[in-house]
Each structure stands twice: as structure tokens, then as C-alpha cells.
């Protein structure tokens, strides 16, 4: 941003600060006020952070603020104001923008602010600045609590925040491209911080008891100081230069040297004895080309090994959401003097500050006094300083605060929480993965510290480690943690370094657990098992025992008690609540098998509350009372709040019986077997993760390759599951490894590869399907079948084990007899009766239905519709009745009274219950008053009608609609009875003609016309394309949607050969691909509306001629997609027997302008259409048809 583009007021304010002359800064008299004005401007900047960018472009901090800070530290007010302004200017860009912006403009502003922050950090790499800050901080810390004012405390916090902000600025990769050992900007800032004595002040703040409020600030600054450092390298500084600094470099150079020598030897073997000028072409036998012939190779033989089929191909671009997660910032070797200073800092910090500071920080985290996600600094410090202590003369007393079961529990809790949040919060999964990596590193370092304690010469330390291990290995959460992390590893969210640490930590945990089990004969561990037990007996089973008692009471054989009173007039409980309590009392009596009390209470309550027939009609007989008591028993009545709706509505989704289970966690103890635990790792996700890590074996450290190879060896050799590793991607890795010239440096991997390949070829000699098995990741059961033979697993073994017991021939015969016995029972649930008489083992409803279908006794599960779980007992509280009255008065004049009431009703009820209540309250006299008022078609003749003399079709009458709830139930029953339709069934000629005419008379002319257009359009498309695909019927208008829910309209669709939704994944009816264009046209002609003479009023579709379209005319809307479709369809040429054109309407502006006459241009030819088409379908531009419809509806409402 240019200086001259700066805001005038901001420019004047910056000019009033002062000026720099040589090394001396001269401040202006208004310097303090100008600083305060700049703070005020920053407080009111916009989302692009314009003020911050202008100040950064003007270099105010480098040229004005830092010189003022250095030369005028004695001016307390000015110093405080400058510190405030610099804290604001240096705050991280992520805090300014909230997150890294996604759009290009905001991201540009983000990167611009970040570049200014990097310039600020370079300006702070000055000893003078940190000397002033250190002296000021030292003077403030010398004050006692009695002398320290609130301004002093705020200044201490601002100085710490300023140091934090400066250290937080990330490096600029374009500017800092030096090799290891060079001093970067971060190193220079650290050195200035060290020279000024700021590091000693930080150690004082961490150890002083009176300064414990700064614990988190200090820990955050320390974590930023060691951001680029490795604890192992810092700890190795005292072990000599050659062994520490150059050890890794020496190993890398040796690996490269071996690779180079191997390549030289390979080239020497390939070089012929004498030179040949013939390049030659060779045939590679056994290697097929694109066709059936062998590959012809046109290069020299020395290039043969590098030949692949991918030569010359462009690499496929990996989508962004499938790209591997980027690695975090790699550790960098700083200048030696900086590393020595940091090493001494770590030693002093561990000896005097670590335990106390970590105790304070954890206390603040547990008490939730810290900010969100501050626990990440605690996790980093645990991993870093424990690793430094372990490598630098291990002393367990220095890290005693973070070694113990509580530390394991705290880290395991955070690791599990990060893992769950990464699965839930998909957008921030990468951020949660980074936090999970920090927790995993801390967990790994805890295990390594415990392992190091086992080697301690002190017996007390070894005993402590045994206690810690016995607690860790005993609990199930710690053993299951690595399995969960392996199974949910996602390389697009978690970097390769996370997988590396996960493999190393899992290897360490398994080795420690194996050694712990080796010295113990019987190791007992905790086991948790989730038990699922059925709820109380279902009401149908309970009702069977109550039915004989109720029959005796109804026949008078058992006397009914006389002292049952359902209503207490003296009680303060409202009447509605007493009515609900009476229902609950009846249900309790039935569940306690007190049938006489329940029957007497029902009859008494009917006398008290006769309205609404809640307790039955006044003249209810024994059958009605029996049915009502059964519904009360089955109703899920509320036991706490009687004001809610009693009973589930029929429209609510029904749950399966087997899902209604209670889950309880059962904690027990069992004897631990290490091999059984190791078998949990024998799964495809673990093997896939290990193969992914070994793909970069050349870049991995020797320890990482050892850990991965050892885990694979455990699975293959210890568990005897070598086929688990028979996978093509792993074999490709082995091929690359064995052909690597530097393979000698990875001898352990080479040994593993030869072992696995030898086992595979030995198995392939007996199992010819082994080569096909290479394509799939395998489970332990599949691996067992490869060696022992397919279908060798007995029932109850491997993955073929199922909870569902098999049906024996005796059980199938018994099921068949029960089915024929209860099939003819009317009004009963066949499946419920069968379940009540089936012996053990217990079966679920779904299992019985599937077995009946499998035995051929039923065609599908639709033959056994589930009984409604709801009940007709619905209580309305006084508040709900008032709400219903208010909603009725509000929407009384709308077009859909009932629909609007259902949308705004608080308590969920069915339409039938709402209609029933409106009738009971006297708000409506008939059900017809609640029907949706359909928009009437214009009865006046249009321009096209006047030309042809065809009379207009009368408007539809909405009074012919049936009740919604009754039709829905009938539709479900009819569809269940009709069952699935054959795929290739073809309709007969004239099928559905009578039913279509009947539907025309009932007011469904519009949906029938839409269906006819759909059939004609699909027929034309199939003739043009020559390909037939199933085409869904998508209704886009309310009229067509209502028709698709009509039972008779769906019957018409079946007669025409259309297919209903085949599964839950399909939502729409479809025109099958088997119907030819001729059959579709015959079906369309059969449903066309016929006049009094019997001839169809919709003429057959003429041949299409798209080239005759007028270029300036808009195309009509696509047929079959309603008026809102945007798919262009060619307009057919008008038939000579129908010279009329459609009525044309266009909108030239936002106001509607209708003109039925010609405007000087010849209108586009229109497709043949019926009279309803002329009223409904106008050839409008597609973007305006929906607006035209809305304008028409508004005009009709105004006229009404």
C-alpha cells in the first residue's frame, strides 16, 4: 500500500508523533495524544484491517514507536501508551481475522498483515529494545504487592503480551532460506532477549510464589521460544560436537554414499563389453501392450528396468479434499550460541521452575480459569521438557509433577476429546488433528519416561514405574486408545508425522505391555462390556394375560369395586391434569393386573368427562371398552408432565422393536492374554496405515522403520497371519525396496519383505485364488480361509459369526404351522401372535418376517404392516386450545387454513386430530371449510379459444377432496397389497382410459395433462437419442404433488406401466426404460381428455422441427417439469389442422404488461395443446414464469 494512499487523518496523526534525526528521535508536543488517537483508530478499523495495513506500510513501529520506546522510557504515561499501541499492532493475524480467510480478497489482506508482522519482528531483533523492556519489567517486579498499582499490573501483562506477539510471528520462507546453523530472525530475537536478561525474568516469574498469576503467559512465551528446536538435539550439545551435531548428518551422507556406489555397480554390470551403434527395438515377452500383443521397446537395454506403462502420461491431479495433510513446521537447527543458551535455559528451568509451573498451569486448566485450548501449551511443555530430561542425564525428580497416573489420565482425556471433536467438527478437523498430535507426543513421552524409570539404579524409582504400569495396563481406556486412533486415521486431515508418532507410540506400548505380562502368570485387567437388555414386556404380550379377566368383568362374573373416584372437586389440580391423571391410573391398574379397578375407573371417568369421547362414547359397549382399554395400555403416557400429548401420533416415525433396548456398561475383571490383545491390531486399517508410513521408508528415521516393521512382524509371525499382509500395494512397496540400490541400509525391511513374499508364493502353489486376493485388504477370517480353505470356518467363528441364530428344519416347520394357524384371524397382528408362541431362542419381528419371505409364505415385508403404536387418546390442555383458536383466527382467510395451523402449532398432532378438535370447539361446521382452496382457472375464453371456438373447461371444484388422513391410510394399505411390479411389464392398449376419464371428471385434469406431456416428451427423447433410461416423475407444483398422493391417480400410473419407488433411496415414480416410444404415446393418448363426441381434445404430437424456430422468440417451458423447469425443449411445428397459437404474455419490466394481440412481429409457432394448456401454460421466458404465477395469485387475492 502506497504512503500517498494513506488516510488524511491517519497521516496527520502519524506526522504529529515526531521525527528521527540520525539516531535521535525528537517527539512532538502532541506525541502522547497522537498515540492515543492511533489506538482509537485501530479500535474502529474495518474487516480488511485497513488502519493496520496503512500503519504497517508507513513503518510507524520501526520509525517512530520503537525510537520513542528506547529514548523516552522515563515518561511513564507515554511509555504505557506506546506499549498498548505496539501490543495492538503486533497481535497475530489469526486473531485479527479469526481464521485464515477462504476468499481471495480477504486472504490477500491476511497475507499483507502477516508480511507487516514479519517486518515488525525483524525490527524487534535489537538489544536496545529488549534492554528497555527488561529494565522496565524488572523495576515493576521489584514493587511489593502493597506498592504495586493496577496500572503496574496491566503494564506487566502488556510487556509479556508484546514479547509473546513478537515471538509468535511465523518466519518468512521466501526470506529465510539459509542452511542449518545460520542465525534466523527468530534466533536474533532470542539472542537479544537473552542479552537483555529477559530469560532470567521469565524464570523468576515461573518460580516466584507471588507471581503465579503469570504462569500461563510465561509458559506460552517459553513454548514460542523453543518452537523450532528439537529436545534431543539440545540435550546432545554437552556430549561433544562430532557425536551430537554431525551424527545425523553422517548417517545421511553414508546412506547417500551407499546408494551412489550401488548405482555405479549396477551401471557397470549393464554396460556391454564393446560399444554398439544399434539402439534397436526389442519385444518384451509376457508384458502386454494396449492390445493383445507384447510390448515393443524402442530404447536400449540399459533403460529396460525403468520402463513402465505410465511413461509419457500426465499425472492425475489429486482433488484438494483428497490431498495429504501438510506437515507442520520442521525443526530447524539454530546458531550454536543460541542453542547453548537454550540448553542452559532448559537445565535451569527443569531444576527450579518446571514442577511448580506445571502444577499451577494444570490447576488453572482444571478449574477452567484459562482460556480455551490453553491446555495445548501444557501438553507441549510435558513432551518437550520430559524428552530433554530423559536425554540429558535422566533425573525423574525434576519432572515428578507430570509423571504419574493423573498425568496419564489428563492426557488421555484430552486426546480422546480431540479425537471425538475431529470426527464431529469436520470443518476444523485439521486443527483438532494438530491438537491431537500434541497430546499423542505427550503420551509417548510419558511412556518413554516410565520405560526409562525401569532402568534406573534406584529401587524406589523402579517400584514407582511398576505401580504406574500396573494402573495403566489395568484400565481398558489406555489399551483401546491406539486401536481407535489407527482405525480413524485419515491422511487428508492428519499429517504423516502424526502417523509416525502413532506407530512409534503403539510399538512402545506393546513392548512394555509384553514385558509386563512376561513376568506374571495371571494378569487381571479391567473389562467393560456394553449389555443390551430388552425393556419391559411389550403391551401385546401383557394384554394376552389380561384379556380373560376383562372378559369376565364385562360379563358380570367378577364384581367391580364401588369406591373408585376419578375426580376430586376439592383438589387444586386443574381439571385437564386430573383427566390425564385418570388415564395414568387406568394404565397403572392394567399393568398391575387390576382389571376390575381399571374398568370401573374407565366408566366413572366417562361420566365425569363425556366430551371428546376421550374415555369412549357414552353408549360404548363391551367391544368398544375392550379396544379402548387396550389402547390405554399400549399408549406411551407421560409419567411426569401430563400437559404433553398423550400418545404417539400416527404420522410419527416408528422405531423397530429390537432397537428399543437399554444399554448398560458392565465393568468386570478378566485374565489378560497378550496374544488376544494383539489380535485386535490384526485388521485392515492398521495394516493400511503401516503400509502408508513405509512408503516413505527412505525419508523415515531408522527407528520409525524399525517400529513399523516390528508391528508387521508381530501380525505375521506371532499371530501366524501372514496372509493378512498379502496385499498388492505392500508388494509394490517390497518391489521398490528390493530394487533400491541402497537397500542394505534397510536390512530389517528387506528381511521382512523376503519372508512375506516367500510365504505368499508357497501359498500360491496350493491356492490359485491367492493372486486375486492381492487386490483386497483382508480380515483375520479371510486370512484364515486363504490358508485353511474357503468356507472352513465353523459357525460362530471369524467374521461370519452372527447374532442371529439359524433356523432349523423343526423351527421352520413350527413357523409354517403358526403362520397358517393365525393367518385367517381377522383384526389381529399375525407376526405378534407368532412371536408370542415361538419357543426359545427369542426372535425379533424382523427376523420372523424375513424368514416368512424366504420360505415363500409371503411375497414381501409389506404383507405384514406394523400396527400403529399410537392411540386416539389425545388430550388438549387449555393453553393448547387457546393457541388453536388464535391460529384459526389468524389464518381463517388464507388459502390453506389447516396447513398453516399445522406449521405453527407447538404440540405435534396429526391433521385428523386437529380437524376433530376444530369441529369440537365449534370453530368450523364442516370439514370442507378446512380444505385447501385451489386457484380457479379463468373461465373466460382466451385468444386461442376465440380463434377455434372451443369452449373453456370449467374451473376445478375443491369440494371433491377426501379426508387426508383416511386417504393416507388407504393408500398405504393398497400399495402394500399390490406389492412390487414387474420390471418389463408392458401396458395394454387403452389401459387406464376409463380411470383417466373418471379422474378428469373429479377435477384432476391438470395433473393428467402434466402426465401426458411427460409421456410424450420421454417418447420423443427416446426416439432422438436411441437410448432408454428410467425417467423420474418429479412434481414441482402443489397440484401435481397432491395428485401423486392420490390413491386412484397412483392406480392409473400402475395401469400405464409406470414403476413406483423401488427402495428407500428412491422418492419418485419412474417411467421404466422397457417402455418403447410407441407404448408411451399410446399411454398418453389413453389418458387424453375426450370431449362429448369421444374424440381426444389433445391432438397427437406433430413431428419436431427445431430449425424453424424464430431466433428472437423465447422457448416454452419444458414439458413434464412444470412451469419452473429450466431445461430447453425444441418447439414443434404447428399442425396444419390447428392453426391457432397460444396466448402470449411477456414482462418488459417489473410491472406486468399483458397484451393478447400481435405487436407487429409474428409469434412463434406453438405446440399443439388442449384448452387447459391455453389457460395454464404460456410460452414465457423461463426466468419469469414463476414471477408471473405469483403476480396472478396476488391479483386473484386482491379481487377476492
Short mmCIF file of C-alpha atoms in Angstrom, two decimals, residues 283 536 1092:
data_model
loop_
_atom_site.label_atom_id
_atom_site.label_comp_id
_atom_site.label_asym_id
_atom_site.label_seq_id
_atom_site.Cartn_x
_atom_site.Cartn_y
_atom_site.Cartn_z
CA UNK A 283 9.89 -57.27 -27.82
CA UNK A 536 -40.29 -54.41 29.99
CA UNK A 1092 -68.65 -35.29 -25.79
#
